[in-house]
PDB file of C-alpha atoms and ligand atoms in Angstrom:
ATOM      1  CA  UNK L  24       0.000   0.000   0.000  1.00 63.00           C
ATOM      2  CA  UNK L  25       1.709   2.943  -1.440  1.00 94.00           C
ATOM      3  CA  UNK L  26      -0.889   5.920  -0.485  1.00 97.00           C
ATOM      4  CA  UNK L  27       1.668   7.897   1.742  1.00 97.00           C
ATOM      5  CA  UNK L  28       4.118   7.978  -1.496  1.00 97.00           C
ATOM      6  CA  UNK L  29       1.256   8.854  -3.820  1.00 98.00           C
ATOM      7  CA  UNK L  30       0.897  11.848  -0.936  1.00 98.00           C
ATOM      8  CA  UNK L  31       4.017  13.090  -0.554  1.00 98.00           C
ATOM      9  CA  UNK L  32       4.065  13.110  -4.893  1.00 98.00           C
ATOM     10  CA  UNK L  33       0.956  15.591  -4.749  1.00 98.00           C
ATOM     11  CA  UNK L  34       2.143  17.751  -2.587  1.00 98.00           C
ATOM     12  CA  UNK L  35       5.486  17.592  -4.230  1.00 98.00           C
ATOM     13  CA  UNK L  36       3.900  18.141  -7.663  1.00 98.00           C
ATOM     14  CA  UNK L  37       1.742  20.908  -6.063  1.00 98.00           C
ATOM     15  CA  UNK L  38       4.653  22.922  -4.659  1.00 98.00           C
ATOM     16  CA  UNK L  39       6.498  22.767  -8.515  1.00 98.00           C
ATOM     17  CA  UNK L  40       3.277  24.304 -10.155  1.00 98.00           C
ATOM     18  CA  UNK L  41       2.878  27.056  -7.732  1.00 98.00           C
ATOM     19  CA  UNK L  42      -0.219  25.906  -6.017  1.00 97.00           C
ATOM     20  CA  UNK L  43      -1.863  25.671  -2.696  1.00 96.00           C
ATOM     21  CA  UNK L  44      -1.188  22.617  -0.791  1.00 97.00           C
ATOM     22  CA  UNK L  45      -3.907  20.785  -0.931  1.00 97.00           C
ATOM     23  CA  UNK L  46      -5.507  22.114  -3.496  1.00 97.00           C
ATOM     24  CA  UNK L  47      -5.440  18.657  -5.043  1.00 98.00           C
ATOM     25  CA  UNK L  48      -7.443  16.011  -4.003  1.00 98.00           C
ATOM     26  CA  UNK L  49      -6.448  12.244  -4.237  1.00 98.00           C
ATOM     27  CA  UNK L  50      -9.065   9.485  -5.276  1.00 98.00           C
ATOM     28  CA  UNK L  51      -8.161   6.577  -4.403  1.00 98.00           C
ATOM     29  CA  UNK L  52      -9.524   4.375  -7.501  1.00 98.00           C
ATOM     30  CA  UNK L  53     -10.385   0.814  -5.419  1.00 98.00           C
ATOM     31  CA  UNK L  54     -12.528  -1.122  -8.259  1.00 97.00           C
ATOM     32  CA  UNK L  55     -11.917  -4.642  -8.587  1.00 96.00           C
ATOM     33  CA  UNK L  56      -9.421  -4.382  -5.652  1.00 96.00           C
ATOM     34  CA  UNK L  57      -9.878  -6.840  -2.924  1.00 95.00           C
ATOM     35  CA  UNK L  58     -11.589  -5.393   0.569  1.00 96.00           C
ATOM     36  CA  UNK L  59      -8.453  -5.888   2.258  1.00 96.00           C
ATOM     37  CA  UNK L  60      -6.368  -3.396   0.219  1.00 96.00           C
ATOM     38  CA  UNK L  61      -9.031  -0.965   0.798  1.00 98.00           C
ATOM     39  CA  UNK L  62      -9.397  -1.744   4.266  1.00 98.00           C
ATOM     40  CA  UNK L  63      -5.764  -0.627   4.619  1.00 97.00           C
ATOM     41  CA  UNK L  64      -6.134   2.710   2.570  1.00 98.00           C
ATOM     42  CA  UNK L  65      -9.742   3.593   4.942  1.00 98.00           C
ATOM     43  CA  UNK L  66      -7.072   2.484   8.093  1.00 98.00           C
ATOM     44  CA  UNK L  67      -4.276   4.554   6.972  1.00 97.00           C
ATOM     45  CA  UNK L  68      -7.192   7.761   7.262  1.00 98.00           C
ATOM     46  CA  UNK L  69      -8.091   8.459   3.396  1.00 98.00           C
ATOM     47  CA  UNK L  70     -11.623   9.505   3.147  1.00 98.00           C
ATOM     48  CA  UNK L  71     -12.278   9.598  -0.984  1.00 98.00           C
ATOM     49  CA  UNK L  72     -12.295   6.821  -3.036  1.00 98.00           C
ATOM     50  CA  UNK L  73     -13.486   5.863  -6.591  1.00 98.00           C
ATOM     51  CA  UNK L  74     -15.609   3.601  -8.220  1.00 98.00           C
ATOM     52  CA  UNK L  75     -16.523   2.252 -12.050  1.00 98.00           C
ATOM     53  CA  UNK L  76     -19.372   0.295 -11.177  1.00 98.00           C
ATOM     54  CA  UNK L  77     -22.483   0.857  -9.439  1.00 98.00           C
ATOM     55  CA  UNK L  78     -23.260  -2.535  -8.749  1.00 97.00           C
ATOM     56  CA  UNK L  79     -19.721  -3.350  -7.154  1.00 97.00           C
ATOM     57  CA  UNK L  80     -19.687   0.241  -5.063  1.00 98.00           C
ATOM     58  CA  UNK L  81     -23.046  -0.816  -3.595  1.00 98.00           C
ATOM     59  CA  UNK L  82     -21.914  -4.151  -2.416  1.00 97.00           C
ATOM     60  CA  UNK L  83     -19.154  -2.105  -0.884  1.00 97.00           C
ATOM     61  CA  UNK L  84     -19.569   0.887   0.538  1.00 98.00           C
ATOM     62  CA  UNK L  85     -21.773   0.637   2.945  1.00 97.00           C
ATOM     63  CA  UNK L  86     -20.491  -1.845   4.777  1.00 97.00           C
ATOM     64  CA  UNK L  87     -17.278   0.247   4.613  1.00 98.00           C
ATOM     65  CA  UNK L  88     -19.048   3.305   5.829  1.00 98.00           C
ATOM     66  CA  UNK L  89     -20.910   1.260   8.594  1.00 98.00           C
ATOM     67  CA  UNK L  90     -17.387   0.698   9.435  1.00 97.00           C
ATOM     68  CA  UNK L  91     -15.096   3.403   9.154  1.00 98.00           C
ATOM     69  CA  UNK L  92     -17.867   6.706   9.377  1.00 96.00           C
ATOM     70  CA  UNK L  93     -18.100   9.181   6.352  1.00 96.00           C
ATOM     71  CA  UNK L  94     -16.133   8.578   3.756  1.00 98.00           C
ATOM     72  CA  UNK L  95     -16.622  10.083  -0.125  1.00 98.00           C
ATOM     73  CA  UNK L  96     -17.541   8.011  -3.389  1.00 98.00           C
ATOM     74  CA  UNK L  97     -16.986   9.292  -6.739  1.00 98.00           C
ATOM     75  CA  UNK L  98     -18.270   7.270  -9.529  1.00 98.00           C
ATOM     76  CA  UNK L  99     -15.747   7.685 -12.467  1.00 98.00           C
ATOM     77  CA  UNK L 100     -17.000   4.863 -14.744  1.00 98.00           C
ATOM     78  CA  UNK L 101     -19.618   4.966 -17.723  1.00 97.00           C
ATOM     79  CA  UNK L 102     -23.426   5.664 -15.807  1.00 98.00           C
ATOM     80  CA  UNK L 103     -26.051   3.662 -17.646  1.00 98.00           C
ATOM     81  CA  UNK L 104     -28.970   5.949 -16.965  1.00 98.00           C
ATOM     82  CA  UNK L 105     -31.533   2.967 -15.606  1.00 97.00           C
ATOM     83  CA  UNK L 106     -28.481   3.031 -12.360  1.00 98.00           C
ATOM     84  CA  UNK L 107     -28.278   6.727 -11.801  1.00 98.00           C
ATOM     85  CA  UNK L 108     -31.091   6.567  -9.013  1.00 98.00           C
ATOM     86  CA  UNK L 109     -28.935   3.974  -7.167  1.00 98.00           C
ATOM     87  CA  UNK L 110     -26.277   6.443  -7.968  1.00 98.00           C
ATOM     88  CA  UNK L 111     -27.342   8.987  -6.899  1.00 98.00           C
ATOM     89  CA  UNK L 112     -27.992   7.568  -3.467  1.00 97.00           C
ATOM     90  CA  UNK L 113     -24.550   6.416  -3.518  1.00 98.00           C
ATOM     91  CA  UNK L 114     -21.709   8.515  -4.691  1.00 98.00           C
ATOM     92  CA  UNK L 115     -20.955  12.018  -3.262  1.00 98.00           C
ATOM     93  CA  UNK L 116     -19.854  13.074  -6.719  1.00 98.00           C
ATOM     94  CA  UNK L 117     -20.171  11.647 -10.595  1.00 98.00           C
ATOM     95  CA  UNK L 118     -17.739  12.798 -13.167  1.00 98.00           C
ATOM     96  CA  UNK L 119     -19.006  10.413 -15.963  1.00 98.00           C
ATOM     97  CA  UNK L 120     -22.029  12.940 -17.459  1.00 98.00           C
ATOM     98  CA  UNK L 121     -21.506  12.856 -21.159  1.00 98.00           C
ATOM     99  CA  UNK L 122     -25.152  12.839 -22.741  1.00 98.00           C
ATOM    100  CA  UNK L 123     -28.433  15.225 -22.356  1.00 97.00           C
ATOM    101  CA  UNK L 124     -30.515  11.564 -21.718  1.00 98.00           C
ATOM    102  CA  UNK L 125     -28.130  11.204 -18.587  1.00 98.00           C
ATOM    103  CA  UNK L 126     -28.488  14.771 -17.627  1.00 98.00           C
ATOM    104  CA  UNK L 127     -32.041  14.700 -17.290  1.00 98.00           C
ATOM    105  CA  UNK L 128     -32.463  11.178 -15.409  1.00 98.00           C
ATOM    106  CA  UNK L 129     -30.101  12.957 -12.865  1.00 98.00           C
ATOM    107  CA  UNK L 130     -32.254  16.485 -12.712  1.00 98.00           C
ATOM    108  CA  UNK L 131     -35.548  14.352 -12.187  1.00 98.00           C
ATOM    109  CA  UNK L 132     -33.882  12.772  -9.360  1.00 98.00           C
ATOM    110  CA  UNK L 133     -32.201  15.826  -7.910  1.00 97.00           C
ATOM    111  CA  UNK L 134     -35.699  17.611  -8.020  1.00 96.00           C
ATOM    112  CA  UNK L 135     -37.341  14.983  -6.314  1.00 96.00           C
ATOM    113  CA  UNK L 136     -34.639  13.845  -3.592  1.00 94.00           C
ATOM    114  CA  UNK L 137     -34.094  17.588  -3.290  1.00 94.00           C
ATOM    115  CA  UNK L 138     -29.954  16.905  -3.322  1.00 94.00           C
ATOM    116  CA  UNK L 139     -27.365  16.008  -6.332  1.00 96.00           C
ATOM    117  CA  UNK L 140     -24.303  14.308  -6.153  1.00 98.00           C
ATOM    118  CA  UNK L 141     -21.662  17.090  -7.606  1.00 98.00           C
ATOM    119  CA  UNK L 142     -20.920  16.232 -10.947  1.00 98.00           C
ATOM    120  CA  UNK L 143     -18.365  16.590 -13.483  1.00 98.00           C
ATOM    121  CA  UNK L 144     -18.512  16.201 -17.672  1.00 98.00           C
ATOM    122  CA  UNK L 145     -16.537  13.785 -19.084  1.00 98.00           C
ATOM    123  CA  UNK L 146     -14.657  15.362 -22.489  1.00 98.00           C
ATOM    124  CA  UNK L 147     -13.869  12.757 -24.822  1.00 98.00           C
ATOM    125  CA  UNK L 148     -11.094  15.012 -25.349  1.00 98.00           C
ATOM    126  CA  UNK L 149      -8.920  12.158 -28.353  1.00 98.00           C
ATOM    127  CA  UNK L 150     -12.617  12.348 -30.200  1.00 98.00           C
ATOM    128  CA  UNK L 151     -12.039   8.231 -29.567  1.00 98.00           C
ATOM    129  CA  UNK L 152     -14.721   6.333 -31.263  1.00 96.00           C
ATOM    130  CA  UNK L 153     -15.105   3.934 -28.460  1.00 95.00           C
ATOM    131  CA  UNK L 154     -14.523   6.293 -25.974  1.00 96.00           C
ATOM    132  CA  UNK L 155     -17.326   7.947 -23.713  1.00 96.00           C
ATOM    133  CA  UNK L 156     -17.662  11.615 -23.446  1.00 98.00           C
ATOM    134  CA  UNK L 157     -18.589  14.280 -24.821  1.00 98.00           C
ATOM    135  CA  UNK L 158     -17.025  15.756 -27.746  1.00 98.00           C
ATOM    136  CA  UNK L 159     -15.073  19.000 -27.811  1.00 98.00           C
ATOM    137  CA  UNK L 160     -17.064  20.656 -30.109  1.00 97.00           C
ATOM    138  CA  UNK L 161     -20.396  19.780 -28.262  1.00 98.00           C
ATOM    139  CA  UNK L 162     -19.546  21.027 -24.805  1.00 98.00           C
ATOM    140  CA  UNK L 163     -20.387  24.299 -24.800  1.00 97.00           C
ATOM    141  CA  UNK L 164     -24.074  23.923 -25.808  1.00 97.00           C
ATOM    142  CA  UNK L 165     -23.976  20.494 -23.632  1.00 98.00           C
ATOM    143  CA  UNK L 166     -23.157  22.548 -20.729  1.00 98.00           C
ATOM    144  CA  UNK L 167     -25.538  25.172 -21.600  1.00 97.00           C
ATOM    145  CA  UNK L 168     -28.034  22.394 -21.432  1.00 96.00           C
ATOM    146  CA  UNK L 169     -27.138  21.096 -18.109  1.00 97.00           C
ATOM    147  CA  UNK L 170     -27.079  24.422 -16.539  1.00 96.00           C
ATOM    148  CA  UNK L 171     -30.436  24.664 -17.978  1.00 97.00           C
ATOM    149  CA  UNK L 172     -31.369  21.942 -15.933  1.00 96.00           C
ATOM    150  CA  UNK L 173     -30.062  23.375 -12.747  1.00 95.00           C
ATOM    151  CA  UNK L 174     -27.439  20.719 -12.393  1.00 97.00           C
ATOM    152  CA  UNK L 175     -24.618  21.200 -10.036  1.00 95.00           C
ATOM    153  CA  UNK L 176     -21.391  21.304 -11.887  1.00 97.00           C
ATOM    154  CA  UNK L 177     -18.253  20.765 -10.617  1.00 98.00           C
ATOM    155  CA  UNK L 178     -15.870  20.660 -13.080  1.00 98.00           C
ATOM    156  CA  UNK L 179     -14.735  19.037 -16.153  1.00 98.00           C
ATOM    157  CA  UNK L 180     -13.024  15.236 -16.541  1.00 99.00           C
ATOM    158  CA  UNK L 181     -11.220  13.541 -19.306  1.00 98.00           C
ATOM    159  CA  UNK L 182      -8.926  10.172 -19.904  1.00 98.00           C
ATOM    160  CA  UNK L 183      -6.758  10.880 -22.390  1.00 98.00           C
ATOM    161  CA  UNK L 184      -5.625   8.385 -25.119  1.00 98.00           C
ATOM    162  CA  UNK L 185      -3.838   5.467 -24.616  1.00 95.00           C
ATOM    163  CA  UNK L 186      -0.192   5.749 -25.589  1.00 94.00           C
ATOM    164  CA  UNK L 187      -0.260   9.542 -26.341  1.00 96.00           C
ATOM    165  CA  UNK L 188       1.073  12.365 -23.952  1.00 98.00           C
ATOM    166  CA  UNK L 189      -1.418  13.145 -22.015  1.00 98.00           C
ATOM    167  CA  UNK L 190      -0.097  17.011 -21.656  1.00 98.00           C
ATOM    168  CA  UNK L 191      -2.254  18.531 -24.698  1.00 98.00           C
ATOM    169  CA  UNK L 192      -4.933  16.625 -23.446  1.00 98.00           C
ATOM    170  CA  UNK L 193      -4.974  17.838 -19.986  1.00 98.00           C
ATOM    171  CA  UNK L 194      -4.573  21.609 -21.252  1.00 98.00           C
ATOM    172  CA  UNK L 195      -7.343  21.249 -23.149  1.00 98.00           C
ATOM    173  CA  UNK L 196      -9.831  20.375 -20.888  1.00 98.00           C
ATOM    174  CA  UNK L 197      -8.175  23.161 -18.263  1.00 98.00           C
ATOM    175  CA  UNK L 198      -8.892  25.797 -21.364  1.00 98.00           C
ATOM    176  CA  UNK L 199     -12.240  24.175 -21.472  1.00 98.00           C
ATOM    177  CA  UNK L 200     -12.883  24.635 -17.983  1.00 98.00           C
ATOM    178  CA  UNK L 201     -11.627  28.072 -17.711  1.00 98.00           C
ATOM    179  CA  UNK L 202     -13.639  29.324 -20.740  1.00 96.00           C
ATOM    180  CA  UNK L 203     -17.053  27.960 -19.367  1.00 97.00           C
ATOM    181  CA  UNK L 204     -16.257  29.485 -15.425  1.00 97.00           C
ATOM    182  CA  UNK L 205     -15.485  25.786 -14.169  1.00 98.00           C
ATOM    183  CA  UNK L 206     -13.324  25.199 -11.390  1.00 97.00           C
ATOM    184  CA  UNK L 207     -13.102  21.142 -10.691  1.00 98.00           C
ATOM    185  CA  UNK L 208     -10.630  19.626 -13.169  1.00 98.00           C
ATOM    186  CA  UNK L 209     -10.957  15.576 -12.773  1.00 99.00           C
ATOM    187  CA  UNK L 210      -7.724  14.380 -14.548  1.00 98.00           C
ATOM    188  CA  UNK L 211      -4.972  12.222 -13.816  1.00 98.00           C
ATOM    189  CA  UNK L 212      -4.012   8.925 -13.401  1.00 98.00           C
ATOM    190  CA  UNK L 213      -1.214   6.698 -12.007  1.00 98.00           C
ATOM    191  CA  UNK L 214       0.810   7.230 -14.809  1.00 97.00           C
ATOM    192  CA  UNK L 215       0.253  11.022 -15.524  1.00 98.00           C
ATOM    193  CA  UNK L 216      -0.940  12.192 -12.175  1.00 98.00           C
ATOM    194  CA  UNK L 217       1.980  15.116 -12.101  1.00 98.00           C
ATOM    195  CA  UNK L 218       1.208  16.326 -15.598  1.00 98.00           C
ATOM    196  CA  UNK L 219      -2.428  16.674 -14.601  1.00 98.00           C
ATOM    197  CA  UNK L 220      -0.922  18.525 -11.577  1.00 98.00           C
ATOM    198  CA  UNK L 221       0.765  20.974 -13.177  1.00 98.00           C
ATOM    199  CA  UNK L 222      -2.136  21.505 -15.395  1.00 98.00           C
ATOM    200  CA  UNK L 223      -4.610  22.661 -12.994  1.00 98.00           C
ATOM    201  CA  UNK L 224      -6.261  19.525 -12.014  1.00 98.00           C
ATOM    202  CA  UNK L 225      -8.064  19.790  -8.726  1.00 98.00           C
ATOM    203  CA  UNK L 226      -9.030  16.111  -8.385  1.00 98.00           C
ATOM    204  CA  UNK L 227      -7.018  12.940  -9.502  1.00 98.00           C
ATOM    205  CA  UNK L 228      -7.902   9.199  -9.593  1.00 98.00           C
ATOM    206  CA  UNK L 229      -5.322   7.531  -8.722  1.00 98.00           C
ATOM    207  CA  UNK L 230      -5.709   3.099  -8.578  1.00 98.00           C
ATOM    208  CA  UNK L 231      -2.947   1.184  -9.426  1.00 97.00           C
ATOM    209  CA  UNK L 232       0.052   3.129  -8.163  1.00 97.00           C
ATOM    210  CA  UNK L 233      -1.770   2.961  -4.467  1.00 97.00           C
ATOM    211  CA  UNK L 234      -3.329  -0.421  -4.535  1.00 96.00           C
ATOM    212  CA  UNK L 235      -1.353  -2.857  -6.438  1.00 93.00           C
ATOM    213  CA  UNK L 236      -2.291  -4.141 -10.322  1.00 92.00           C
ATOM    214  CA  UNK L 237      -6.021  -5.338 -10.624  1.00 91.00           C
ATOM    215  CA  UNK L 238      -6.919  -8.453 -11.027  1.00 85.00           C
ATOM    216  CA  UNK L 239     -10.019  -8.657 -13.108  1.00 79.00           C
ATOM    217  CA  UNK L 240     -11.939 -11.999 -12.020  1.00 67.00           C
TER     218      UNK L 240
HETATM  219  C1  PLP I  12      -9.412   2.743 -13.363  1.00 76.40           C
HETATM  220  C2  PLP I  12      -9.481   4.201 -13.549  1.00 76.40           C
HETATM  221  C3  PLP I  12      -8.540   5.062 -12.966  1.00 76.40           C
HETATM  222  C4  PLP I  12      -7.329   4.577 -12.183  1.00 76.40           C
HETATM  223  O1  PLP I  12      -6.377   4.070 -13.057  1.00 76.40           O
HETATM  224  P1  PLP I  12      -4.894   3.705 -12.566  1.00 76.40           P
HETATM  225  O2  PLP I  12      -4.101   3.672 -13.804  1.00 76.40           O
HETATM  226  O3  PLP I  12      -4.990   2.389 -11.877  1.00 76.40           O
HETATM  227  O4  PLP I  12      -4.457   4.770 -11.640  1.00 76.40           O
HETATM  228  C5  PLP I  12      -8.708   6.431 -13.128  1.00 76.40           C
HETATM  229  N1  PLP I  12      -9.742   6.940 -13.833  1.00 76.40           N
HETATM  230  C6  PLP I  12     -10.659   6.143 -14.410  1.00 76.40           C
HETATM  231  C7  PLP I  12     -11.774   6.764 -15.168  1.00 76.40           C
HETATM  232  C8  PLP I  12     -10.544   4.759 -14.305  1.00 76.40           C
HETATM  233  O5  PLP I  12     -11.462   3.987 -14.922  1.00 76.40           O
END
C-alpha cells in the first residue's frame, strides 16, 4: 500500500506548479481491488475513493461506511442511466455525465430527492470512437443544457488516449474549464498524475500506483 508515497508526490507536484497545498485532491480508484487493500487505505485515514461500477460500489460501501464513518464516493465509470437513481444515493460526486438523456435522469432525481451528487462532464477530449464523453465541439451547448437543468457542476473530466502524452490533453480540458467558469478539473491517473498537476487539475484518480495491479476476475 503505497498511499503515503502517492501523498508526498501531490504535494510535491503541487509545490512545482505554484499551487496551494492541498488544493489537489487524491481518489483513491479501489474497483476490482480486494476489501483488504481498501481496508488498509480507509485504516491509513483516506476519506475519498473511486468507483466504475455501481453494482460493485453498492456491495461495498456501505459496509465500509458502517465501518469506518463518512467517507466520499466518486463514480468515475460509464453511468447507464436505468443506475443513476442507485447512484445517486450512492456517490458524493459523478464525473461520468456525457449525454443530455443522462443529464435529465439525474435532474428528475435531484428535483425529487431535493440533493445532487456534484458532478463533473466527461470530455472525450482524443474524439475516440469507443470512448465515452462528450465531444469538444459539443460542450459548450452540452453545458448550456445542463445548466439549464439546474445541475450542479463541478468541473470538467477527461482520460486521455492510450499511448499519447497526455499534456495537450490535460490543457485542453483546463482551457475548457476556464472558458465555461469551471473550477473542478478531474484528470490524472497513475501514470500522468503530475502532468495533470501541473495543469490545474483539482481532483485525480489515482488506482494502481496505491493499490497494487487489478486483477479482473
Ligand atoms: C481505473 C481508472 C482510474 C485509475 O487508473 P490507474 O491507472 O490504476 O491509476 C482512473 N480513472 C478512471 C476513469 C478509471 O477507470
Amino acid at each position: 500500500m503505497a498511499l503515503q508515497a502517492i501523498l508526498d508526490r501531490i504535494r510535491a507536484a503541487e509545490a512545482q506548479a505554484g499551487r496551494v497545498a492541498g488544493s489537489v485532491q487524491l481518489i483513491a480508484v479501489s474497483k476490482v481491488q480486494p476489501d483488504a487493500r481498501v481496508r488498509e487505505v480507509l485504516a491509513a485515514g483516506h476519506r475519498l475513493f473511486g468507483e466504475n461500477y455501481v453494482q460493485e460500489a453498492a456491495v461495498k460501501w456501505p459496509g465500509f461506511r458502517a465501518e469506518f464513518g463518512a467517507v466520499q464516493v466518486h463514480m468515475i465509470g460509464p453511468l447507464q442511466t436505468n443506475k443513476a437513481k442507485v447512484a445517486v444515493e450512492l456517490f458524493d460526486a459523478i464525473h461520468t455525465v456525457d449525454r443530455a438523456s443522462l443529464a435529465e435522469k439525474l435532474a428528475k432525481l435531484a428535483q425529487a430527492r431535493g440533493v445532487c451528487p456534484q458532478l463533473f462532464v466527461q470530455v472525450n477530449t482524443g474524439a475516440e470512437p469507443q470512448k465515452a464523453g462528450v465531444l469538444p465541439g459539443d460542450l459548450d451547448g452540452f453545458l448550456t443544457t445542463c445548466r439549464s437543468m439546474d445541475l450542479p457542476l463541478a468541473g470538467l473530466m477527461c482520460i486521455p488516449p492510450e499511448g499519447e502524452d497526455s499534456g495537450p490533453h490535460f490543457a485542453m480540458l483546463a482551457g475548457m474549464a476556464a472558458r465555461n467558469g469551471l473550477s473542478g478539473l478531474s484528470m490524472g491517473m497513475s501514470g500522468d498524475f503530475e502532468a495533470a498537476i501541473a495543469a490545474g487539475a483539482t481532483h485525480v484518480r489515482v488506482g494502481s500506483a496505491i493499490f497494487g495491479a487489478r486483477h479482473y476476475g
